[in-house]
Every structure is written in C-alpha cells, then in structure tokens.
C-alpha cells in the first residue's frame, strides 16, 4: 500500500511483512507512465508493472519483490 | 545507568541458558539501542511464533478480537462461541468503562457464551448458536447487533458460523458479525486485532444501509484505538472537543454501533493505538479518503505536541483552540510536575507491555524526570519498533516477546526503580522487592490519558515508588539487630 507520510514523502507499507518504509525512488515518474522499480529506504526493491497514469494515493497494489 | 557493553553482555548471559537453537532464535528478539535510529525496526525480529517451551506472556487471537476490539462496543452483544472459560475468565477484566445500563442497553461487562459441551463438539454447534442468537435477542431486545467471537473448538470442528450469522441476521434484522478469531490463529493477540478490524470492515462498514442523511461537519473526527480503560477516552475526548473538534465516534471504548457506522464520514481519524487499529484506518484512507494521524496523550509534552499536530490539519480556529487548551491546562500540568518530579527524578523504569504503551508512555515518564532503561512489546510488529526508536534517548534494552525467565534475569541485573507490565508479572517482581505498576489496566486506577490522566499517572507512580513498604523488605533474620 502506498501513501504519503506527514512530511509528504511516499510511504510504502507491506502488510505481510509489517514493513513500512519511505520510497526513495520510483523508476518511471511521469504523468503517463508510473511505476517500475521502487527503491525503499531499507534497501529493498519492489517491482510494480508500470501504470499508464499517475495513481491516486493512497492506493494498494500487488507488487513483486526484486 | 546501563552502558551498551553491559547491556550486550547481559543479553549474552541470558541467552547462555538456552539450548543453541533456541538461543539463536531468541537473539533476534533482543537488542540494545543507543539513541541512534536504524532503518527497519531496531534490528529486531518481531511478530514471530513464540518458542515452544518458554513462558510467553502473549495472549491469543480471541483475546485480541473479543477482549480488545469488539468487546468494548457497548450496545452490541458479543457472544463467546465455544466453551465457557474463555469468556468467563476474561469478563470485564480490561475495565473498558462505558455509560449505559448494563443488561438493558449496554452489555460491556456481561458474558454471553454458547457453553460448548461434548455433544456440541461431536455434532457441531451451529444449531446451538442459532438458538442462542434468538434467545439473546429476545432477552435483550435493545441490543443493536450481535458479534460471534469464535473460540478454538469452533475452528477445529469446522462450524459454519458465517451461514448461521447470515441467516439470523436476515431473521432478526440486525447485523450479526461472525468473527473467525479462534485462539490458535496467528502468533499472538495481534492477529485477533487484524481479524476484528477486517470483520468491522466487511460486516459493519460495508453493510448496505439506508442513507441516514447525516452531513459531515467540517470538524468531525473519530478517536480510533482508545479503549477507555479507566476512562481514558473520556479524558482525551474533552481536550479534542475543547479545541473545537467534534468527536463523533470512539473506537471502541464506550463506543456504539452507530458510531462505527458514522465513521466513514469524518474528516480525520485520530489513531491512538496504532497496533490494533491501523488496519481499519488504512482501509478508510484507501476507500473513503479519510486521512489518519497517530497521536499520543500521555504526559503534557506529548499532549501539547499531539494537539498541535492535530490542529495543523484544520483551520485557524482549531489551531487557536489547541493553543487555548494547552495554555489552559499547562499551569495544572506544571503544578503536578513540580510536585512529583523532585520525588521521582532520576528513577529508572523498565516497561513490558502490549503493542502501544512501550513507546507511548515514555514521554510521560520523561516529563516526571524518570528514564526508561528497558522496553519491549508482547506482540508489536516491526513498524512498532520503528516508531519506538524516536522515543528512546539513552541506552535502552529492547526485548520482543520476552519470556518470564528473560524478564526476571534482566530485572535482577538492571534493578530498575519501577516496572510497568501486566498482572502476570506483578507479583513476581513485587516479591523481588521492586515497585510495580500494571500498565495494561493502570492497576485498577486511571485514566492516564490527557491532562487529567497525567495528574493520576504522576500520583500513582509516586505512590508506588515511594511507598514505605519497599524499605521493609528485609526479613527479620537478616536484620542486623535481630534478637
């Protein structure tokens, strides 16, 4: 699940792992293409199939672990 | 004062008593923090199955659902579906206060159970449940709904409580919520919270209902995760209302079904117990777009900080209201601090509580000049440990799901001036000569939330630590002048 934290950073929450980490970078960060590899603050990387538009946050996705 | 080396040596000492495999596992649950912030939760592994054979202090999923989340909703009947013990031995033990007439329009302290017998295990308990639902509804017609809290055997024999609930819900025209919180699910009560949150989502928030026509006010908020232990939610609520907000729902201390149903229309969810109600907050954020904010109403510095952070989400009227509330109560809080701080300054505290207080009460102790030298969660997850780090300043022992043995050894060596934990730990440590407060149920005192709660908190801590009885612990034969 992606949401913004109080400082406005993108925050990722993985319910299964109770992992809550700031998303440092998003591979594709354009209005017509959003997603790809998400790098988390704890060093992990998640892959989200790129979307055709910027998602409305908060939102829940199914992602793959890289 | 504990140094890092001492603390690490202490952990090694404690681990040495275990067989190698167990020691390896337990090592992941013990850590020392030095005030630094690590990514990913103190380097602690949390929310794992307890080691077989060690004496854990955790509860079960039923405790998390019936005892914590569902139980305090006062105008619903909560049936402990299964053998009589689970409900009876936990009845009203959590002191979730409520207003209402018990047995007429409120049912908080009552115990409803299907009292499973051998024949129910053999032939299934669904018929009994259907009869019980009808009977309970006939005897207590002012109930607003019924929840069915499963105990272990219901899951083991595979009863279909969902089908019964669905049928009876249509018959009685009331929400009947089947909760699959059998005690064996998960590793602790934490999964029970999650299951309960999910059933609220599925059976209460998603229930088709006529539009009540209620328009959300601009200042509507809900208190989420305050169970009104000893009146906690009430002493929090008055502060929020004084600053101009309208509290339309309390989840779930002194809460009602109508309040739950009303919550998707609020502007902001205020989350006190993150561990037990973050699930529903996240759901409401995704589905209804309601933001949520964690706050902390223990001790004046955290209260002021929380009030300002809450007010920052609203307009200037609320911001001015927050400042007015802080200005009004600060002199009272200062008077309490001035009175008790000299008596408590420098005292060292060890905490071992559930899923929220190991970090939330630290601020209140610091306001009184005390320091926390050890803290740990029974059933916290990694995100809880992440949140704990910011509250810790000095070298602190961290223990996750500590066993009876570990706690005793830690306490023996650290010799804190006060321990805050639960009833199961209380008498062990009192016999070791260490002042003790129950931090689950406030030792039958409370409230501890809010400014009013701080006064009681400070008095209780002083009363416990400076109690003259602790100086009388030497047995007669050890006294130097014994005849």
Coordinates of C-alpha atoms in Angstrom, one line a residue:
Chain A
X1 CA 0.0 0.0 0.0
X2 CA 1.3 3.4 -0.9
X3 CA 0.5 6.6 1.0
X4 CA 2.1 9.9 1.8
X5 CA 3.5 10.4 5.3
X6 CA 3.4 13.6 7.3
X7 CA 6.4 15.0 5.6
X8 CA 4.8 14.4 2.2
X9 CA 7.2 11.6 1.3
X10 CA 5.8 8.5 -0.5
X11 CA 5.5 5.7 2.1
X12 CA 5.2 2.1 1.2
X13 CA 3.5 -0.4 3.6
X14 CA 3.8 -4.2 3.0
X15 CA 1.1 -5.8 5.3
X16 CA 2.6 -9.3 5.1
X17 CA 5.9 -8.1 6.4
X18 CA 4.7 -5.2 8.6
X19 CA 7.3 -3.2 6.7
X20 CA 6.8 0.5 6.5
X21 CA 9.5 2.3 4.5
X22 CA 9.9 5.5 2.6
X23 CA 10.1 5.0 -1.2
X24 CA 13.3 6.7 -2.2
X25 CA 12.9 6.5 -6.0
X26 CA 10.3 5.4 -8.5
X27 CA 11.7 4.3 -11.8
X28 CA 9.1 5.9 -14.0
X29 CA 7.7 9.0 -12.5
X30 CA 5.8 10.7 -15.3
X31 CA 2.1 11.6 -15.7
X32 CA 1.6 9.0 -18.4
X33 CA 3.9 6.3 -17.1
X34 CA 4.3 5.5 -13.4
X35 CA 5.8 2.5 -11.6
X36 CA 8.6 0.2 -12.4
X37 CA 11.2 -0.4 -9.7
X38 CA 10.5 1.2 -6.4
X39 CA 13.6 1.5 -4.1
X40 CA 12.8 1.5 -0.4
X41 CA 14.7 3.3 2.3
X42 CA 15.7 -0.1 3.8
X43 CA 17.4 -1.2 0.6
X44 CA 14.7 -3.5 -0.7
X45 CA 13.4 -3.1 -4.2
X46 CA 9.9 -3.8 -5.4
X47 CA 8.6 -4.0 -8.9
X48 CA 5.3 -2.6 -10.0
X49 CA 4.1 -3.1 -13.5
X50 CA 4.2 0.5 -14.9
X51 CA 0.8 2.2 -14.9
X52 CA -0.5 4.3 -17.8
X53 CA -1.2 7.2 -15.4
X54 CA -0.2 8.6 -12.1
X55 CA -2.1 6.7 -9.3
X56 CA -4.3 8.5 -6.8
X57 CA -2.7 8.0 -3.5
X58 CA -3.5 6.2 -1.1
X59 CA -3.7 3.1 -3.1
X60 CA -3.0 -0.6 -2.8
X61 CA -1.0 -2.6 -5.4
X62 CA 0.2 -6.1 -5.9
X63 CA 4.0 -5.9 -6.4
X64 CA 6.9 -8.2 -6.9
X65 CA 10.0 -8.4 -4.8
X66 CA 13.2 -7.9 -6.8
Chain B
X1 CA 23.0 3.6 34.2
X2 CA 23.4 0.8 31.8
X3 CA 26.2 1.1 29.2
X4 CA 26.0 -0.5 25.8
X5 CA 28.6 -3.1 26.7
X6 CA 27.0 -4.1 29.9
X7 CA 23.6 -4.4 28.2
X8 CA 25.1 -6.6 25.4
X9 CA 26.9 -8.7 28.0
X10 CA 23.6 -9.1 29.9
X11 CA 21.8 -10.3 26.8
X12 CA 24.6 -12.9 26.1
X13 CA 24.3 -14.1 29.7
X14 CA 20.6 -14.5 29.4
X15 CA 20.9 -16.4 26.1
X16 CA 23.5 -18.7 27.5
X17 CA 20.8 -20.6 29.5
X18 CA 19.1 -21.7 26.3
X19 CA 20.0 -24.6 24.0
X20 CA 21.9 -23.3 21.0
X21 CA 18.9 -23.4 18.6
X22 CA 16.7 -21.5 21.0
X23 CA 19.4 -19.0 21.8
X24 CA 19.9 -18.3 18.1
X25 CA 16.2 -17.6 17.7
X26 CA 15.9 -15.5 20.9
X27 CA 18.9 -13.5 20.0
X28 CA 16.9 -11.9 17.1
X29 CA 14.4 -10.6 19.6
X30 CA 16.8 -8.9 22.0
X31 CA 18.7 -5.7 21.3
X32 CA 20.3 -2.7 22.7
X33 CA 19.5 0.8 21.4
X34 CA 21.8 3.7 21.9
X35 CA 19.6 6.6 20.8
X36 CA 20.5 6.0 17.2
X37 CA 17.9 5.5 14.5
X38 CA 18.2 2.4 12.4
X39 CA 16.1 1.7 9.3
X40 CA 13.8 -1.3 9.7
X41 CA 13.0 -1.6 13.3
X42 CA 15.8 -1.6 15.9
X43 CA 17.3 -4.7 14.2
X44 CA 14.7 -6.7 16.0
X45 CA 12.7 -9.6 14.6
X46 CA 9.1 -9.2 15.8
X47 CA 5.7 -10.9 15.4
X48 CA 7.1 -14.4 15.2
X49 CA 5.9 -17.5 16.8
X50 CA 6.9 -17.9 20.4
X51 CA 9.4 -20.6 21.2
X52 CA 7.8 -23.8 22.4
X53 CA 8.6 -24.3 26.0
X54 CA 9.4 -20.8 27.0
X55 CA 6.9 -19.0 29.2
X56 CA 5.5 -16.3 26.9
X57 CA 3.2 -13.6 28.2
X58 CA 1.2 -13.3 24.9
X59 CA -2.5 -13.7 24.5
X60 CA -4.5 -15.3 21.7
X61 CA -6.4 -14.1 18.7
X62 CA -9.7 -14.4 20.6
X63 CA -8.2 -12.0 23.3
X64 CA -7.3 -9.6 20.5
X65 CA -10.8 -9.6 19.0
X66 CA -13.2 -10.1 21.8
X67 CA -11.1 -8.6 24.6
X68 CA -9.7 -5.6 22.7
X69 CA -11.5 -4.5 19.6
X70 CA -15.1 -5.9 19.7
X71 CA -15.6 -6.2 23.5
X72 CA -15.9 -2.5 24.3
X73 CA -18.6 -1.8 21.8
X74 CA -21.3 -1.4 24.4
X75 CA -24.6 -1.7 22.6
X76 CA -23.8 -5.0 20.9
X77 CA -23.9 -8.4 22.4
X78 CA -20.6 -10.2 22.0
X79 CA -21.0 -14.0 22.2
X80 CA -18.0 -16.1 23.2
X81 CA -18.8 -19.0 20.9
X82 CA -17.3 -22.1 22.4
X83 CA -16.6 -23.4 25.9
X84 CA -17.4 -21.2 28.8
X85 CA -13.9 -20.5 30.1
X86 CA -12.5 -18.1 27.5
X87 CA -15.3 -15.6 28.1
X88 CA -15.8 -16.0 31.8
X89 CA -12.1 -15.7 32.8
X90 CA -11.7 -12.5 30.7
X91 CA -15.0 -11.0 31.6
X92 CA -14.7 -7.2 32.2
X93 CA -11.1 -7.6 33.1
X94 CA -10.0 -4.8 30.8
X95 CA -12.1 -2.2 32.5
X96 CA -13.4 -0.6 29.4
X97 CA -15.7 1.9 31.0
X98 CA -19.0 2.9 29.4
X99 CA -22.2 4.8 30.2
X100 CA -25.4 2.9 29.9
X101 CA -27.5 0.5 31.9
X102 CA -25.9 -2.9 31.8
X103 CA -28.3 -5.6 30.7
X104 CA -30.7 -3.0 29.2
X105 CA -28.9 -1.0 26.5
X106 CA -25.3 -1.8 27.2
X107 CA -23.7 -5.2 27.6
X108 CA -20.0 -4.5 28.1
X109 CA -19.4 -6.3 31.3
X110 CA -21.7 -9.2 30.6
X111 CA -20.6 -12.6 29.5
X112 CA -22.6 -14.3 26.7
X113 CA -21.4 -17.8 25.8
X114 CA -22.7 -20.8 23.9
X115 CA -21.1 -23.0 26.6
X116 CA -20.0 -25.9 24.4
X117 CA -20.4 -29.4 25.7
X118 CA -19.1 -32.7 24.4
X119 CA -22.2 -33.1 22.2
X120 CA -21.6 -29.7 20.5
X121 CA -18.1 -30.8 19.6
X122 CA -19.3 -34.1 18.2
X123 CA -22.4 -32.9 16.4
X124 CA -21.5 -29.3 15.7
X125 CA -22.6 -26.1 17.4
X126 CA -24.4 -24.3 14.7
X127 CA -27.9 -25.2 15.9
X128 CA -27.0 -24.1 19.4
X129 CA -25.6 -20.8 18.0
X130 CA -28.8 -20.1 16.1
X131 CA -30.9 -20.8 19.2
X132 CA -28.6 -18.6 21.3
X133 CA -28.8 -15.7 18.9
X134 CA -32.6 -15.8 19.0
X135 CA -32.6 -16.2 22.8
X136 CA -30.1 -13.3 23.4
X137 CA -32.1 -11.1 21.1
X138 CA -35.3 -11.9 22.9
X139 CA -33.9 -11.4 26.3
X140 CA -32.1 -8.2 25.4
X141 CA -34.2 -6.6 22.7
X142 CA -32.3 -3.2 22.9
X143 CA -29.1 -4.7 21.5
X144 CA -28.1 -3.1 18.2
X145 CA -26.3 -6.1 16.9
X146 CA -24.5 -9.3 17.8
X147 CA -21.0 -10.5 17.2
X148 CA -20.0 -14.1 17.4
X149 CA -16.5 -14.5 18.7
X150 CA -15.1 -17.9 17.9
X151 CA -13.1 -19.8 20.4
X152 CA -10.6 -22.6 19.3
X153 CA -13.0 -25.6 19.1
X154 CA -15.3 -23.8 16.6
X155 CA -12.5 -23.6 14.1
X156 CA -11.3 -27.1 14.9
X157 CA -14.6 -28.8 14.2
X158 CA -15.3 -26.6 11.2
X159 CA -18.6 -25.0 12.2
X160 CA -20.1 -22.7 9.6
X161 CA -20.8 -19.7 11.8
X162 CA -21.0 -17.4 8.8
X163 CA -24.0 -19.2 7.4
X164 CA -25.8 -19.1 10.8
X165 CA -25.0 -15.4 11.1
X166 CA -26.2 -14.6 7.7
X167 CA -29.5 -16.4 8.2
X168 CA -30.1 -15.0 11.6
X169 CA -29.1 -11.5 10.5
X170 CA -31.9 -11.6 8.0
X171 CA -34.4 -13.1 10.5
X172 CA -33.7 -10.6 13.3
X173 CA -32.9 -7.7 11.0
X174 CA -29.8 -6.8 12.9
X175 CA -26.1 -7.0 12.0
X176 CA -24.7 -10.3 13.2
X177 CA -21.0 -10.5 12.8
X178 CA -19.2 -13.8 12.7
X179 CA -15.6 -13.3 13.8
X180 CA -13.2 -16.1 13.0
X181 CA -10.8 -15.2 15.8
X182 CA -10.1 -18.8 17.1
X183 CA -7.3 -18.6 19.6
X184 CA -4.9 -20.7 17.7
X185 CA -4.7 -18.3 14.8
X186 CA -1.6 -16.3 14.4
X187 CA 1.2 -15.9 16.9
X188 CA -0.4 -13.5 19.4
X189 CA -3.5 -11.3 20.0
X190 CA -2.2 -9.1 17.2
X191 CA -3.8 -11.3 14.5
X192 CA -7.1 -11.1 16.5
X193 CA -7.0 -7.3 16.2
X194 CA -6.5 -7.7 12.4
X195 CA -9.3 -10.2 12.1
X196 CA -11.6 -8.0 14.1
X197 CA -10.7 -5.0 12.0
X198 CA -11.5 -6.9 8.9
X199 CA -14.9 -8.0 10.2
X200 CA -15.8 -4.5 11.1
X201 CA -14.9 -3.6 7.5
X202 CA -16.9 -6.4 6.0
X203 CA -19.9 -6.6 8.2
X204 CA -20.3 -3.1 9.6
X205 CA -18.8 -0.5 7.2
X206 CA -19.8 -2.4 4.0
X207 CA -23.2 -3.4 5.3
X208 CA -25.9 -1.9 2.9
X209 CA -27.9 0.6 4.9
X210 CA -30.3 3.4 4.2
X211 CA -28.6 6.7 3.8
X212 CA -29.0 8.3 7.2
X213 CA -28.8 11.7 5.6
X214 CA -26.1 12.8 8.1
X215 CA -23.9 15.5 6.7
X216 CA -20.3 15.5 7.8
X217 CA -19.4 18.6 9.8
X218 CA -16.1 20.3 9.0
X219 CA -14.6 19.4 12.3
X220 CA -15.8 15.8 12.6
X221 CA -13.1 13.4 13.9
X222 CA -13.1 9.9 15.3
X223 CA -11.0 8.6 18.1
X224 CA -9.6 5.3 16.9
X225 CA -7.9 2.8 19.2
X226 CA -8.8 4.2 22.5
X227 CA -10.4 1.6 24.7
X228 CA -11.5 3.8 27.5
X229 CA -9.5 1.9 30.1
X230 CA -10.4 3.5 33.4
X231 CA -12.0 6.4 31.4
X232 CA -9.0 7.1 29.1
X233 CA -11.1 8.0 26.1
X234 CA -13.2 10.5 28.1
X235 CA -10.2 12.4 29.3
X236 CA -8.9 12.5 25.7
X237 CA -12.2 13.5 24.2
X238 CA -12.8 16.6 26.3
X239 CA -9.5 18.0 25.1
X240 CA -10.4 17.5 21.5
X241 CA -13.8 19.0 22.0
X242 CA -12.4 21.9 23.9
X243 CA -10.2 22.8 20.9
X244 CA -13.3 22.9 18.7
X245 CA -13.4 19.4 17.1
X246 CA -16.4 17.3 17.1
X247 CA -15.7 13.7 18.2
X248 CA -18.4 11.7 16.5
X249 CA -17.1 8.2 17.2
X250 CA -15.0 6.4 19.7
X251 CA -13.4 3.1 18.6
X252 CA -14.1 1.3 20.6
X253 CA -14.1 2.3 24.3
X254 CA -17.6 3.4 25.2
X255 CA -18.4 3.1 21.5
X256 CA -21.6 2.1 19.8
X257 CA -22.6 0.5 16.6
X258 CA -24.0 3.8 15.3
X259 CA -20.6 5.4 15.9
X260 CA -18.8 2.8 13.9
X261 CA -21.2 3.2 11.0
X262 CA -20.8 7.0 11.2
X263 CA -17.1 7.0 11.0
X264 CA -16.6 6.8 7.2
X265 CA -18.0 10.4 7.1
X266 CA -15.4 12.0 9.4
X267 CA -12.7 14.4 8.3
X268 CA -9.8 12.8 10.2
X269 CA -9.2 9.6 12.1
X270 CA -7.1 10.1 15.2
X271 CA -5.3 6.9 15.9
X272 CA -4.1 6.3 19.4
X273 CA -3.4 2.5 19.4
X274 CA -1.7 2.1 16.1
X275 CA -1.1 -1.7 16.6
X276 CA -4.7 -2.7 17.0
X277 CA -6.5 -0.3 14.6
X278 CA -4.1 0.7 11.9
X279 CA -5.7 -1.8 9.6
X280 CA -9.1 -0.2 9.6
X281 CA -7.5 3.3 9.4
X282 CA -5.6 2.2 6.3
X283 CA -8.8 0.8 4.9
X284 CA -10.8 4.0 5.5
X285 CA -7.9 6.0 4.0
X286 CA -8.0 4.0 0.8
X287 CA -11.7 3.6 0.4
X288 CA -13.2 6.8 1.8
X289 CA -10.1 9.1 1.5
X290 CA -10.0 9.8 5.3
X291 CA -6.5 10.6 6.4
X292 CA -5.4 9.3 9.8
X293 CA -3.0 10.7 12.3
X294 CA -1.2 9.0 15.2
X295 CA -1.2 10.9 18.4
X296 CA -0.1 10.4 22.0
X297 CA -2.0 11.7 25.0
X298 CA 0.4 10.5 27.7
X299 CA 2.2 13.4 29.6
X300 CA 1.9 17.1 29.0
X301 CA 4.8 17.5 26.5
X302 CA 3.4 14.8 24.2
X303 CA -0.2 16.0 24.6
X304 CA 0.8 19.5 23.6
X305 CA 2.7 18.2 20.6
X306 CA -0.2 16.0 19.6
X307 CA -2.8 18.7 19.9
X308 CA -0.7 21.0 17.7
X309 CA -0.2 18.2 15.1
X310 CA -3.9 17.5 15.1
X311 CA -4.7 21.2 14.8
X312 CA -2.3 21.6 11.9
X313 CA -4.7 19.5 9.9
X314 CA -7.5 22.0 10.4
X315 CA -8.1 25.8 10.0
X316 CA -7.0 28.7 12.2
X317 CA -10.0 28.4 14.5
X318 CA -8.9 24.9 15.6
X319 CA -5.2 26.0 15.8
X320 CA -6.2 28.8 18.1
X321 CA -8.4 26.3 20.0
X322 CA -5.4 24.0 20.5
X323 CA -3.2 26.8 21.9
X324 CA -6.0 27.8 24.2
X325 CA -6.4 24.3 25.5
X326 CA -2.6 24.0 26.0
X327 CA -2.5 27.4 27.8
X328 CA -5.4 26.4 30.0
X329 CA -4.0 23.1 31.2
X330 CA -0.3 23.8 31.2
X331 CA -0.3 25.5 34.6
X332 CA -2.1 22.5 36.1
X333 CA 0.4 20.1 34.4
X334 CA 3.3 22.2 35.6
X335 CA 2.0 22.1 39.2
X336 CA 1.8 18.4 39.0
X337 CA 5.3 18.1 37.6
X338 CA 6.7 20.5 40.2
X339 CA 5.1 18.5 42.9
X340 CA 6.1 15.0 41.9
X341 CA 9.3 15.5 39.9
X342 CA 11.5 16.0 42.9
X343 CA 10.2 12.7 44.3
X344 CA 10.7 10.8 41.1
X345 CA 13.7 12.4 39.4
X346 CA 16.3 10.0 38.0
X347 CA 14.2 6.9 38.8
X348 CA 14.7 4.1 36.2
X349 CA 11.8 2.3 34.6
X350 CA 11.5 -0.9 32.7
X351 CA 8.4 -1.5 30.6
X352 CA 7.0 -4.6 29.1
X353 CA 3.5 -4.1 27.7
X354 CA 1.4 -4.9 24.7
X355 CA 1.6 -3.0 21.4
X356 CA 1.5 0.7 22.1
X357 CA 2.4 1.7 25.6
X358 CA 6.0 0.5 25.5
X359 CA 6.6 3.7 23.4
X360 CA 3.7 5.9 24.2
X361 CA 4.2 6.3 28.0
X362 CA 7.9 7.1 27.7
X363 CA 7.1 10.8 27.3
X364 CA 5.0 10.8 30.4
X365 CA 7.9 9.3 32.4
X366 CA 10.3 11.8 31.0
X367 CA 8.1 14.6 32.0
X368 CA 8.4 13.4 35.5
X369 CA 12.2 13.2 35.2
X370 CA 12.3 9.4 35.0
X371 CA 14.2 7.4 32.4
X372 CA 13.2 4.3 30.6
X373 CA 16.1 1.8 30.6
X374 CA 14.3 -1.1 29.0
X375 CA 11.2 -1.6 27.0
X376 CA 9.5 -4.3 24.9
X377 CA 6.4 -5.4 23.2
X378 CA 4.5 -8.6 23.8
X379 CA 3.1 -8.5 20.3
X380 CA 4.5 -5.5 18.5
X381 CA 5.5 -5.7 14.8
X382 CA 8.4 -4.2 13.0
X383 CA 6.6 -1.0 12.4
X384 CA 6.1 -0.6 16.1
X385 CA 9.8 -0.9 16.8
X386 CA 10.5 1.6 14.1
X387 CA 8.2 4.1 15.9
X388 CA 9.8 3.3 19.2
X389 CA 13.3 4.4 18.2
X390 CA 12.3 8.1 18.1
X391 CA 11.1 8.0 21.7
X392 CA 14.3 6.5 23.1
X393 CA 17.1 8.7 24.1
X394 CA 19.6 6.8 26.3
X395 CA 20.8 3.2 26.1
X396 CA 17.8 1.0 26.3
X397 CA 17.3 -2.7 26.4
X398 CA 14.8 -3.8 23.9
X399 CA 13.0 -7.2 24.3
X400 CA 10.4 -8.6 22.0
X401 CA 8.0 -11.3 23.3
X402 CA 10.3 -11.7 26.4
X403 CA 9.8 -14.9 28.4
X404 CA 9.3 -15.0 32.1
X405 CA 12.9 -16.1 32.5
X406 CA 14.4 -13.4 30.4
X407 CA 12.4 -10.6 32.1
X408 CA 13.4 -11.9 35.6
X409 CA 17.1 -12.0 34.7
X410 CA 17.0 -8.6 33.1
X411 CA 15.3 -7.1 36.1
X412 CA 17.7 -8.9 38.5
X413 CA 20.7 -7.3 36.9
X414 CA 19.3 -3.9 35.9
X415 CA 17.4 -3.4 39.2
X416 CA 15.1 -0.6 38.0
X417 CA 13.2 1.5 40.4
X418 CA 9.9 0.7 38.8
X419 CA 8.5 -1.9 36.4
X420 CA 5.4 -1.4 34.3
X421 CA 3.9 -4.6 32.9
X422 CA 0.9 -6.8 33.4
X423 CA -0.8 -8.8 36.1
X424 CA 1.2 -12.0 35.3
X425 CA 4.4 -10.2 36.1
X426 CA 3.2 -8.1 39.0
X427 CA 3.7 -10.4 42.0
X428 CA 7.0 -12.0 40.7
X429 CA 8.6 -8.6 40.7
X430 CA 7.0 -7.3 43.9
X431 CA 8.4 -10.4 45.6
X432 CA 11.8 -9.4 44.2
X433 CA 11.3 -6.1 46.1
X434 CA 10.8 -3.9 43.1
X435 CA 7.9 -1.4 42.8
X436 CA 5.5 -2.4 40.1
X437 CA 2.6 -0.8 38.2
X438 CA 0.3 -2.7 35.9
X439 CA 0.4 -0.8 32.7
X440 CA -2.3 -2.7 30.9
X441 CA -5.2 -1.9 33.3
X442 CA -3.5 1.1 35.1
X443 CA -3.5 -1.1 38.2
X444 CA -7.2 -0.5 38.7
X445 CA -6.6 3.2 38.6
X446 CA -6.8 5.6 35.7
X447 CA -7.5 7.4 33.4
X448 CA -3.9 8.1 32.3
X449 CA -4.7 9.8 29.0
X450 CA -4.9 13.6 28.8
X451 CA -4.0 16.3 31.3
X452 CA -6.4 14.9 33.9
X453 CA -4.9 11.5 33.4
X454 CA -1.4 12.9 33.9
X455 CA -2.3 14.0 37.4
X456 CA -3.4 10.5 38.2
X457 CA -0.4 8.9 36.5
X458 CA 2.1 11.1 38.4
X459 CA 0.3 10.4 41.7
X460 CA 0.2 6.6 41.1
X461 CA 3.9 6.4 40.1
X462 CA 4.9 8.4 43.2
X463 CA 2.6 6.3 45.4
X464 CA 4.2 3.1 44.1
X465 CA 7.9 4.1 44.0
X466 CA 7.9 6.0 47.3
X467 CA 5.7 3.6 49.2
X468 CA 7.4 2.9 52.6
X469 CA 6.8 -0.8 52.3
X470 CA 9.8 -1.2 50.0
X471 CA 12.0 -0.3 52.9
X472 CA 10.6 -3.1 55.0
X473 CA 11.6 -5.9 52.7
X474 CA 14.4 -7.2 54.8
X475 CA 13.2 -10.3 56.6
X476 CA 13.7 -10.3 60.4
X477 CA 16.6 -12.8 60.3
X478 CA 18.6 -10.6 58.0
X479 CA 18.1 -7.5 60.1
X480 CA 21.3 -6.6 62.0
X481 CA 19.7 -6.2 65.4
X482 CA 17.6 -9.3 65.2
X483 CA 17.4 -10.9 68.6

